[in-house]
Amino acid sequence: MALINSAAENNITFVRPAYFIISGFIGIPNIRYYFVFLCFIYILAVVGNTLVMIVITLDRMLRSPKYIAVFNLALTDLLSSSALVPKVVDIFLFNHYYISYNACLTFMFFCFTLISMQAFNLVVLSFDRVMAIMYPLHYQMRVTQKLILSLIAFFWLLAITLILIAVGLLTRLSFCKSVVIQSYYCDHGPMYRLGCNDNTPNHAFAGLSPVIILGFPLAFIMGSYCCIGYSLSKISTFRERVKAFKTCTGHLSLVAIYFLPFTFVYIFGSVIHPNARIINLSMSTVLPPMLNPIIYVLQTQEIKESLKKLLKTRVTSKIHTASYAVLC
């Protein structure tokens, strides 16, 4: 109750604005071409992730726990791109800079929840890889569909809870000075700094949430690959080590694509130009959903084989249909 009434206690009139103004990408020449580029990335992300989900759904051989996690990753990538890119393009390409208070908080909730789930999905895939390499003979007994689904459900619940707390803390702030958000979307940090009353809980949560959403997943993934490295060192032949490690290359690529840009922004965000930070952060959020399906199609043999089989079946079906039509 003390937190909720902080504005009143400090003799500040509680102000909940009708709208916010998104003011990112200011003063960048030819920025409209960047938004066209974002549209192109979005189309590729939608096509790629939809294709991965269709392949996994149609091929019974891909109903294993690993591909349940891959399906969830593709679904999260599709939803995160759809939550962010169309709205950003609408704001800046069509000059709709004003966004209502409730719409802004909703926009933030979906964007942050889905971006958080991308990191948690990589944890699930990392867990799958470490179990497959450390316990190859018992993998199917230890890693079941039920276990993977339980992990995925837990991480969805965790992401939703964390972001609901962040959004809930924002609702106790009074915005009596400015409603201009210095970012390309309803970003949590720039928003809570606009508050007139005590924003200590928001500041504390803003410091804690990256540790939970980025720090812990990255630490778990690094620890899992230490275990994988130790297990591979006990394999007698170099060829078998390479063969086992190749099953991890796709996941390692996804980890690098997701974590490196965010790590760069959080380390150097205070010293680089605000526009450079905004562009870097926007690319960090839109590129992984586009690249993830490409990496998994190119680096995962099972998906490549399944895609070839589905395409071959479709072509054969068309040939049979055409032949039947000619005979009739």
mmCIF file of N, CA, C and O in Angstrom, residues 34-53 74 77-86 89 93 285-294:
data_model
loop_
_atom_site.group_PDB
_atom_site.id
_atom_site.type_symbol
_atom_site.label_atom_id
_atom_site.label_comp_id
_atom_site.label_asym_id
_atom_site.label_seq_id
_atom_site.Cartn_x
_atom_site.Cartn_y
_atom_site.Cartn_z
ATOM 1 N N TYR A 34 15.129 1.800 -43.541
ATOM 2 C CA TYR A 34 15.327 0.826 -42.467
ATOM 3 C C TYR A 34 14.021 0.118 -42.129
ATOM 4 O O TYR A 34 14.006 -1.095 -41.876
ATOM 5 N N PHE A 35 12.916 0.873 -42.149
ATOM 6 C CA PHE A 35 11.620 0.268 -41.841
ATOM 7 C C PHE A 35 11.162 -0.662 -42.965
ATOM 8 O O PHE A 35 10.505 -1.679 -42.702
ATOM 9 N N VAL A 36 11.512 -0.322 -44.194
ATOM 10 C CA VAL A 36 11.241 -1.243 -45.304
ATOM 11 C C VAL A 36 12.047 -2.526 -45.108
ATOM 12 O O VAL A 36 11.546 -3.638 -45.339
ATOM 13 N N PHE A 37 13.284 -2.378 -44.660
ATOM 14 C CA PHE A 37 14.139 -3.529 -44.345
ATOM 15 C C PHE A 37 13.516 -4.376 -43.235
ATOM 16 O O PHE A 37 13.526 -5.618 -43.297
ATOM 17 N N LEU A 38 12.949 -3.720 -42.219
ATOM 18 C CA LEU A 38 12.272 -4.450 -41.140
ATOM 19 C C LEU A 38 11.086 -5.248 -41.672
ATOM 20 O O LEU A 38 10.839 -6.381 -41.234
ATOM 21 N N CYS A 39 10.355 -4.666 -42.617
ATOM 22 C CA CYS A 39 9.223 -5.382 -43.224
ATOM 23 C C CYS A 39 9.721 -6.638 -43.936
ATOM 24 O O CYS A 39 9.098 -7.708 -43.843
ATOM 25 N N PHE A 40 10.842 -6.517 -44.639
ATOM 26 C CA PHE A 40 11.420 -7.661 -45.354
ATOM 27 C C PHE A 40 11.829 -8.756 -44.367
ATOM 28 O O PHE A 40 11.549 -9.944 -44.580
ATOM 29 N N ILE A 41 12.478 -8.356 -43.264
ATOM 30 C CA ILE A 41 12.881 -9.315 -42.232
ATOM 31 C C ILE A 41 11.657 -9.994 -41.632
ATOM 32 O O ILE A 41 11.652 -11.209 -41.390
ATOM 33 N N TYR A 42 10.606 -9.215 -41.398
ATOM 34 C CA TYR A 42 9.386 -9.762 -40.809
ATOM 35 C C TYR A 42 8.758 -10.823 -41.715
ATOM 36 O O TYR A 42 8.342 -11.887 -41.239
ATOM 37 N N ILE A 43 8.709 -10.550 -43.012
ATOM 38 C CA ILE A 43 8.137 -11.517 -43.962
ATOM 39 C C ILE A 43 8.946 -12.815 -43.945
ATOM 40 O O ILE A 43 8.382 -13.919 -43.905
ATOM 41 N N LEU A 44 10.273 -12.693 -43.956
ATOM 42 C CA LEU A 44 11.119 -13.886 -43.904
ATOM 43 C C LEU A 44 10.916 -14.654 -42.599
ATOM 44 O O LEU A 44 10.890 -15.892 -42.598
ATOM 45 N N ALA A 45 10.773 -13.929 -41.485
ATOM 46 C CA ALA A 45 10.562 -14.577 -40.185
ATOM 47 C C ALA A 45 9.243 -15.336 -40.168
ATOM 48 O O ALA A 45 9.177 -16.485 -39.680
ATOM 49 N N VAL A 46 8.187 -14.727 -40.706
ATOM 50 C CA VAL A 46 6.874 -15.380 -40.730
ATOM 51 C C VAL A 46 6.919 -16.633 -41.607
ATOM 52 O O VAL A 46 6.460 -17.714 -41.197
ATOM 53 N N VAL A 47 7.494 -16.510 -42.801
ATOM 54 C CA VAL A 47 7.558 -17.649 -43.727
ATOM 55 C C VAL A 47 8.422 -18.760 -43.149
ATOM 56 O O VAL A 47 8.034 -19.939 -43.137
ATOM 57 N N GLY A 48 9.605 -18.404 -42.638
ATOM 58 C CA GLY A 48 10.534 -19.407 -42.121
ATOM 59 C C GLY A 48 9.999 -20.153 -40.919
ATOM 60 O O GLY A 48 10.042 -21.393 -40.873
ATOM 61 N N ASN A 49 9.477 -19.430 -39.941
ATOM 62 C CA ASN A 49 8.981 -20.086 -38.726
ATOM 63 C C ASN A 49 7.704 -20.868 -38.986
ATOM 64 O O ASN A 49 7.495 -21.937 -38.391
ATOM 65 N N THR A 50 6.863 -20.357 -39.875
ATOM 66 C CA THR A 50 5.658 -21.111 -40.238
ATOM 67 C C THR A 50 6.033 -22.412 -40.927
ATOM 68 O O THR A 50 5.439 -23.472 -40.663
ATOM 69 N N LEU A 51 7.035 -22.348 -41.798
ATOM 70 C CA LEU A 51 7.501 -23.555 -42.500
ATOM 71 C C LEU A 51 8.039 -24.584 -41.515
ATOM 72 O O LEU A 51 7.723 -25.779 -41.625
ATOM 73 N N VAL A 52 8.845 -24.140 -40.546
ATOM 74 C CA VAL A 52 9.394 -25.061 -39.544
ATOM 75 C C VAL A 52 8.264 -25.722 -38.753
ATOM 76 O O VAL A 52 8.274 -26.949 -38.530
ATOM 77 N N MET A 53 7.269 -24.947 -38.347
ATOM 78 C CA MET A 53 6.148 -25.515 -37.582
ATOM 79 C C MET A 53 5.337 -26.498 -38.423
ATOM 80 O O MET A 53 4.898 -27.543 -37.918
ATOM 81 N N ALA A 74 10.012 -21.758 -32.648
ATOM 82 C CA ALA A 74 9.479 -21.179 -33.884
ATOM 83 C C ALA A 74 8.195 -20.402 -33.614
ATOM 84 O O ALA A 74 7.983 -19.308 -34.165
ATOM 85 N N ASP A 77 9.141 -17.160 -31.878
ATOM 86 C CA ASP A 77 9.738 -16.239 -32.849
ATOM 87 C C ASP A 77 8.675 -15.603 -33.730
ATOM 88 O O ASP A 77 8.721 -14.400 -34.019
ATOM 89 N N LEU A 78 7.725 -16.410 -34.165
ATOM 90 C CA LEU A 78 6.643 -15.893 -35.010
ATOM 91 C C LEU A 78 5.811 -14.857 -34.253
ATOM 92 O O LEU A 78 5.503 -13.779 -34.781
ATOM 93 N N LEU A 79 5.458 -15.173 -33.016
ATOM 94 C CA LEU A 79 4.637 -14.264 -32.222
ATOM 95 C C LEU A 79 5.395 -12.990 -31.848
ATOM 96 O O LEU A 79 4.825 -11.890 -31.867
ATOM 97 N N SER A 80 6.694 -13.123 -31.518
ATOM 98 C CA SER A 80 7.470 -11.941 -31.126
ATOM 99 C C SER A 80 7.646 -10.990 -32.296
ATOM 100 O O SER A 80 7.536 -9.762 -32.132
ATOM 101 N N SER A 81 7.896 -11.525 -33.484
ATOM 102 C CA SER A 81 7.997 -10.680 -34.674
ATOM 103 C C SER A 81 6.670 -9.986 -34.961
ATOM 104 O O SER A 81 6.639 -8.792 -35.274
ATOM 105 N N SER A 82 5.575 -10.737 -34.823
ATOM 106 C CA SER A 82 4.255 -10.175 -35.110
ATOM 107 C C SER A 82 3.833 -9.144 -34.068
ATOM 108 O O SER A 82 3.074 -8.217 -34.378
ATOM 109 N N ALA A 83 4.313 -9.293 -32.835
ATOM 110 C CA ALA A 83 3.971 -8.329 -31.794
ATOM 111 C C ALA A 83 4.735 -7.021 -31.958
ATOM 112 O O ALA A 83 4.211 -5.947 -31.634
ATOM 113 N N LEU A 84 5.967 -7.104 -32.475
ATOM 114 C CA LEU A 84 6.843 -5.928 -32.496
ATOM 115 C C LEU A 84 6.880 -5.205 -33.843
ATOM 116 O O LEU A 84 6.592 -4.008 -33.925
ATOM 117 N N VAL A 85 7.242 -5.915 -34.900
ATOM 118 C CA VAL A 85 7.575 -5.264 -36.174
ATOM 119 C C VAL A 85 6.392 -4.505 -36.789
ATOM 120 O O VAL A 85 6.552 -3.335 -37.166
ATOM 121 N N PRO A 86 5.204 -5.105 -36.929
ATOM 122 C CA PRO A 86 4.112 -4.334 -37.545
ATOM 123 C C PRO A 86 3.795 -3.037 -36.802
ATOM 124 O O PRO A 86 3.532 -2.004 -37.432
ATOM 125 N N VAL A 89 6.641 -0.437 -37.449
ATOM 126 C CA VAL A 89 6.497 0.108 -38.801
ATOM 127 C C VAL A 89 5.325 1.089 -38.854
ATOM 128 O O VAL A 89 5.415 2.163 -39.468
ATOM 129 N N LEU A 93 6.814 4.552 -39.838
ATOM 130 C CA LEU A 93 6.660 4.710 -41.285
ATOM 131 C C LEU A 93 5.409 5.513 -41.627
ATOM 132 O O LEU A 93 5.380 6.251 -42.616
ATOM 133 N N THR A 285 16.320 -7.652 -31.617
ATOM 134 C CA THR A 285 15.013 -8.259 -31.366
ATOM 135 C C THR A 285 14.353 -8.805 -32.632
ATOM 136 O O THR A 285 13.499 -9.687 -32.540
ATOM 137 N N VAL A 286 14.732 -8.294 -33.813
ATOM 138 C CA VAL A 286 14.054 -8.732 -35.041
ATOM 139 C C VAL A 286 14.862 -9.739 -35.862
ATOM 140 O O VAL A 286 14.275 -10.530 -36.611
ATOM 141 N N LEU A 287 16.192 -9.738 -35.713
ATOM 142 C CA LEU A 287 17.000 -10.665 -36.513
ATOM 143 C C LEU A 287 16.921 -12.123 -36.062
ATOM 144 O O LEU A 287 16.794 -13.021 -36.900
ATOM 145 N N PRO A 288 17.010 -12.437 -34.741
ATOM 146 C CA PRO A 288 16.929 -13.847 -34.330
ATOM 147 C C PRO A 288 15.699 -14.601 -34.839
ATOM 148 O O PRO A 288 15.840 -15.725 -35.327
ATOM 149 N N PRO A 289 14.476 -14.030 -34.778
ATOM 150 C CA PRO A 289 13.327 -14.769 -35.302
ATOM 151 C C PRO A 289 13.428 -15.073 -36.793
ATOM 152 O O PRO A 289 12.866 -16.060 -37.262
ATOM 153 N N MET A 290 14.162 -14.229 -37.541
ATOM 154 C CA MET A 290 14.339 -14.480 -38.969
ATOM 155 C C MET A 290 15.434 -15.521 -39.222
ATOM 156 O O MET A 290 15.308 -16.373 -40.109
ATOM 157 N N LEU A 291 16.509 -15.471 -38.420
ATOM 158 C CA LEU A 291 17.654 -16.351 -38.656
ATOM 159 C C LEU A 291 17.471 -17.747 -38.066
ATOM 160 O O LEU A 291 18.018 -18.717 -38.591
ATOM 161 N N ASN A 292 16.715 -17.861 -36.971
ATOM 162 C CA ASN A 292 16.576 -19.152 -36.297
ATOM 163 C C ASN A 292 16.069 -20.265 -37.215
ATOM 164 O O ASN A 292 16.660 -21.354 -37.246
ATOM 165 N N PRO A 293 14.979 -20.072 -37.974
ATOM 166 C CA PRO A 293 14.526 -21.160 -38.851
ATOM 167 C C PRO A 293 15.518 -21.486 -39.950
ATOM 168 O O PRO A 293 15.654 -22.653 -40.340
ATOM 169 N N ILE A 294 16.233 -20.475 -40.458
ATOM 170 C CA ILE A 294 17.241 -20.725 -41.495
ATOM 171 C C ILE A 294 18.347 -21.606 -40.943
ATOM 172 O O ILE A 294 18.778 -22.572 -41.584
#
